[in-house]
Amino acid sequence: MYFAALLARTEDGWEASDTELDDVETLSDLSDLAREAAAEAGAEDDTILVFIEQEDAWFGVVRIDGEEDPRIYVSDAAAAARSSYGEILLTDELLGKAPDGSDAVDDLDALDLDGTEDGEPDGASASDDEDAGAEVVPPGPLGDSGVLVDLGVTEKDLLTLDGADALSEIADALGASEVLETVR
């Protein structure tokens, strides 16, 4: 079971709305959705937070300030990687990978003249290639743990939150617990 909500900071305080992520496939799609919702609330130049959680397994916070790039925090990257919504947040940049999908290693250095990669036996099977391509995502927190510091949630506090009631605790620290609960 997933929960997703948008919190937009307006002149009158925080406004919350629940959101469907069925049509969201990328972080760019999520950012566009958040900006559209903020514009409707009259907060297009203000802070927008996207909260996503999967029961007690993991939660994520995406912060969008105006036209700046989104800042992302995920409480448990390995758990989020097993989720379609979590995969939206786990961008190549967040995972420390080159944008083209390769690791930050120069692939040309790893090539042999015989057409195999260094360390790869000449008779490598297709299943070996599939195993080598499997993405390894580290367990535990990943991303910008300072994403909410200026809003009253310290890095230490964010890192100590677990999936259970984490978003409620964050909303409480922001002074937005009542508006979040209205959309829950």
GROMACS .gro file of C-alpha atoms in nm:
model
  184
    1MET     CA    1   0.000   0.000   0.000
    2TYR     CA    2   0.135   0.338  -0.103
    3PHE     CA    3   0.062   0.689   0.010
    4ALA     CA    4   0.163   0.999  -0.183
    5ALA     CA    5   0.088   1.361  -0.100
    6LEU     CA    6   0.197   1.703  -0.214
    7LEU     CA    7   0.259   1.980   0.037
    8ALA     CA    8   0.283   2.332  -0.102
    9ARG     CA    9   0.397   2.620   0.116
   10THR     CA   10   0.181   2.924   0.053
   11GLU     CA   11   0.152   3.263   0.219
   12ASP     CA   12  -0.123   3.115   0.437
   13GLY     CA   13   0.078   2.809   0.544
   14TRP     CA   14   0.098   2.457   0.407
   15GLU     CA   15  -0.163   2.316   0.172
   16ALA     CA   16  -0.179   1.941   0.116
   17SER     CA   17  -0.328   1.732  -0.159
   18ASP     CA   18  -0.318   1.362  -0.218
   19THR     CA   19  -0.191   1.262  -0.557
   20GLU     CA   20  -0.207   0.968  -0.791
   21LEU     CA   21   0.128   0.856  -0.927
   22ASP     CA   22  -0.012   0.611  -1.183
   23ASP     CA   23   0.094   0.827  -1.479
   24VAL     CA   24   0.430   0.926  -1.328
   25GLU     CA   25   0.723   0.737  -1.477
   26THR     CA   26   1.021   0.966  -1.414
   27LEU     CA   27   1.142   1.223  -1.165
   28SER     CA   28   1.075   1.486  -1.431
   29ASP     CA   29   0.710   1.373  -1.451
   30LEU     CA   30   0.685   1.393  -1.072
   31SER     CA   31   0.838   1.742  -1.069
   32ASP     CA   32   0.596   1.860  -1.338
   33LEU     CA   33   0.300   1.718  -1.144
   34ALA     CA   34   0.416   1.892  -0.826
   35ARG     CA   35   0.470   2.224  -1.001
   36GLU     CA   36   0.123   2.207  -1.161
   37ALA     CA   37  -0.035   2.138  -0.823
   38ALA     CA   38   0.161   2.424  -0.666
   39ALA     CA   39   0.049   2.663  -0.939
   40GLU     CA   40  -0.313   2.569  -0.867
   41ALA     CA   41  -0.253   2.643  -0.498
   42GLY     CA   42  -0.087   2.975  -0.581
   43ALA     CA   43   0.253   2.856  -0.462
   44GLU     CA   44   0.445   2.805  -0.788
   45ASP     CA   45   0.755   2.994  -0.666
   46ASP     CA   46   0.746   2.849  -0.317
   47THR     CA   47   0.856   2.519  -0.169
   48ILE     CA   48   0.678   2.203  -0.276
   49LEU     CA   49   0.729   1.873  -0.096
   50VAL     CA   50   0.628   1.537  -0.233
   51PHE     CA   51   0.588   1.267   0.030
   52ILE     CA   52   0.582   0.903  -0.079
   53GLU     CA   53   0.571   0.602   0.150
   54GLN     CA   54   0.520   0.231   0.120
   55GLU     CA   55   0.367   0.110   0.445
   56ASP     CA   56   0.651   0.070   0.694
   57ALA     CA   57   0.916  -0.028   0.436
   58TRP     CA   58   1.045   0.312   0.319
   59PHE     CA   59   0.957   0.675   0.262
   60GLY     CA   60   1.083   0.944   0.031
   61VAL     CA   61   1.077   1.322   0.030
   62VAL     CA   62   1.123   1.524  -0.287
   63ARG     CA   63   1.168   1.899  -0.248
   64ILE     CA   64   1.113   2.138  -0.535
   65ASP     CA   65   1.190   2.507  -0.493
   66GLY     CA   66   1.068   2.707  -0.793
   67GLU     CA   67   1.250   2.596  -1.108
   68GLU     CA   68   1.547   2.443  -0.924
   69ASP     CA   69   1.630   2.075  -0.966
   70PRO     CA   70   1.447   1.849  -0.719
   71ARG     CA   71   1.626   1.743  -0.404
   72ILE     CA   72   1.558   1.385  -0.297
   73TYR     CA   73   1.585   1.184   0.023
   74VAL     CA   74   1.493   0.815   0.047
   75SER     CA   75   1.490   0.639   0.385
   76ASP     CA   76   1.586   0.294   0.251
   77ALA     CA   77   1.716   0.284  -0.105
   78ALA     CA   78   1.722  -0.097  -0.132
   79ALA     CA   79   1.357  -0.124  -0.024
   80ALA     CA   80   1.259   0.163  -0.256
   81ALA     CA   81   1.436  -0.007  -0.549
   82ARG     CA   82   1.188  -0.295  -0.520
   83SER     CA   83   0.900  -0.051  -0.567
   84SER     CA   84   0.780   0.109  -0.889
   85TYR     CA   85   0.737   0.442  -0.711
   86GLY     CA   86   1.073   0.412  -0.542
   87GLU     CA   87   1.241   0.360  -0.877
   88ILE     CA   88   1.118   0.705  -0.981
   89LEU     CA   89   1.323   0.860  -0.700
   90LEU     CA   90   1.636   0.648  -0.745
   91THR     CA   91   1.785   0.839  -1.035
   92ASP     CA   92   2.124   0.757  -1.183
   93GLU     CA   93   2.260   1.076  -1.026
   94LEU     CA   94   2.133   0.978  -0.682
   95LEU     CA   95   2.285   0.631  -0.722
   96GLY     CA   96   2.617   0.780  -0.834
   97LYS     CA   97   2.596   0.645  -1.187
   98ALA     CA   98   2.678   0.815  -1.514
   99PRO     CA   99   2.366   0.944  -1.695
  100ASP     CA  100   2.409   0.697  -1.983
  101GLY     CA  101   2.352   0.403  -1.747
  102SER     CA  102   2.716   0.298  -1.724
  103ASP     CA  103   2.913   0.331  -1.407
  104ALA     CA  104   3.150   0.623  -1.377
  105VAL     CA  105   3.432   0.400  -1.508
  106ASP     CA  106   3.563   0.459  -1.858
  107ASP     CA  107   3.437   0.153  -2.045
  108LEU     CA  108   3.703   0.186  -2.313
  109ASP     CA  109   3.976   0.104  -2.060
  110ALA     CA  110   3.800  -0.223  -1.978
  111LEU     CA  111   3.790  -0.351  -2.336
  112ASP     CA  112   4.034  -0.613  -2.466
  113LEU     CA  113   4.138  -0.637  -2.827
  114ASP     CA  114   3.975  -0.981  -2.849
  115GLY     CA  115   3.631  -0.823  -2.789
  116THR     CA  116   3.588  -0.932  -2.427
  117GLU     CA  117   3.605  -0.715  -2.120
  118ASP     CA  118   3.899  -0.752  -1.879
  119GLY     CA  119   3.837  -1.036  -1.640
  120GLU     CA  120   3.559  -1.181  -1.853
  121PRO     CA  121   3.621  -1.535  -1.976
  122ASP     CA  122   3.600  -1.587  -2.352
  123GLY     CA  123   3.301  -1.819  -2.307
  124ALA     CA  124   3.079  -1.588  -2.100
  125SER     CA  125   2.712  -1.681  -2.119
  126ALA     CA  126   2.410  -1.455  -2.163
  127SER     CA  127   2.303  -1.526  -1.806
  128ASP     CA  128   2.641  -1.398  -1.682
  129ASP     CA  129   2.576  -1.073  -1.870
  130GLU     CA  130   2.230  -1.042  -1.711
  131ASP     CA  131   2.374  -1.097  -1.362
  132ALA     CA  132   2.644  -0.839  -1.426
  133GLY     CA  133   2.381  -0.586  -1.535
  134ALA     CA  134   2.173  -0.630  -1.221
  135GLU     CA  135   2.163  -0.303  -1.033
  136VAL     CA  136   2.295  -0.308  -0.679
  137VAL     CA  137   2.130  -0.047  -0.461
  138PRO     CA  138   2.273   0.017  -0.116
  139PRO     CA  139   2.049  -0.047   0.186
  140GLY     CA  140   1.969   0.243   0.413
  141PRO     CA  141   1.923   0.616   0.356
  142LEU     CA  142   2.024   0.777   0.029
  143GLY     CA  143   2.010   1.130  -0.101
  144ASP     CA  144   2.007   1.476   0.051
  145SER     CA  145   1.958   1.431   0.424
  146GLY     CA  146   1.965   1.811   0.462
  147VAL     CA  147   1.662   1.853   0.237
  148LEU     CA  148   1.443   1.983   0.522
  149VAL     CA  149   1.697   2.151   0.752
  150ASP     CA  150   1.576   2.507   0.683
  151LEU     CA  151   1.219   2.389   0.749
  152GLY     CA  152   1.300   2.257   1.099
  153VAL     CA  153   1.394   1.891   1.040
  154THR     CA  154   1.763   1.833   1.106
  155GLU     CA  155   1.970   1.579   0.915
  156LYS     CA  156   2.006   1.372   1.232
  157ASP     CA  157   1.629   1.372   1.289
  158LEU     CA  158   1.558   1.272   0.930
  159LEU     CA  159   1.813   0.990   0.939
  160THR     CA  160   1.664   0.844   1.258
  161LEU     CA  161   1.308   0.824   1.122
  162ASP     CA  162   1.188   0.486   1.007
  163GLY     CA  163   0.893   0.404   0.782
  164ALA     CA  164   0.634   0.397   1.060
  165ASP     CA  165   0.484   0.744   1.109
  166ALA     CA  166   0.788   0.916   0.954
  167LEU     CA  167   0.587   1.143   0.727
  168SER     CA  168   0.357   1.239   1.013
  169GLU     CA  169   0.658   1.331   1.226
  170ILE     CA  170   0.804   1.540   0.943
  171ALA     CA  171   0.470   1.713   0.886
  172ASP     CA  172   0.445   1.782   1.259
  173ALA     CA  173   0.788   1.948   1.258
  174LEU     CA  174   0.680   2.157   0.957
  175GLY     CA  175   0.356   2.260   1.126
  176ALA     CA  176   0.160   2.077   0.858
  177SER     CA  177   0.037   1.766   1.041
  178GLU     CA  178  -0.330   1.867   1.029
  179VAL     CA  179  -0.329   1.933   0.654
  180LEU     CA  180  -0.142   1.611   0.585
  181GLU     CA  181  -0.388   1.408   0.790
  182THR     CA  182  -0.679   1.552   0.591
  183VAL     CA  183  -0.547   1.384   0.274
  184ARG     CA  184  -0.437   1.059   0.436
   0.00000   0.00000   0.00000
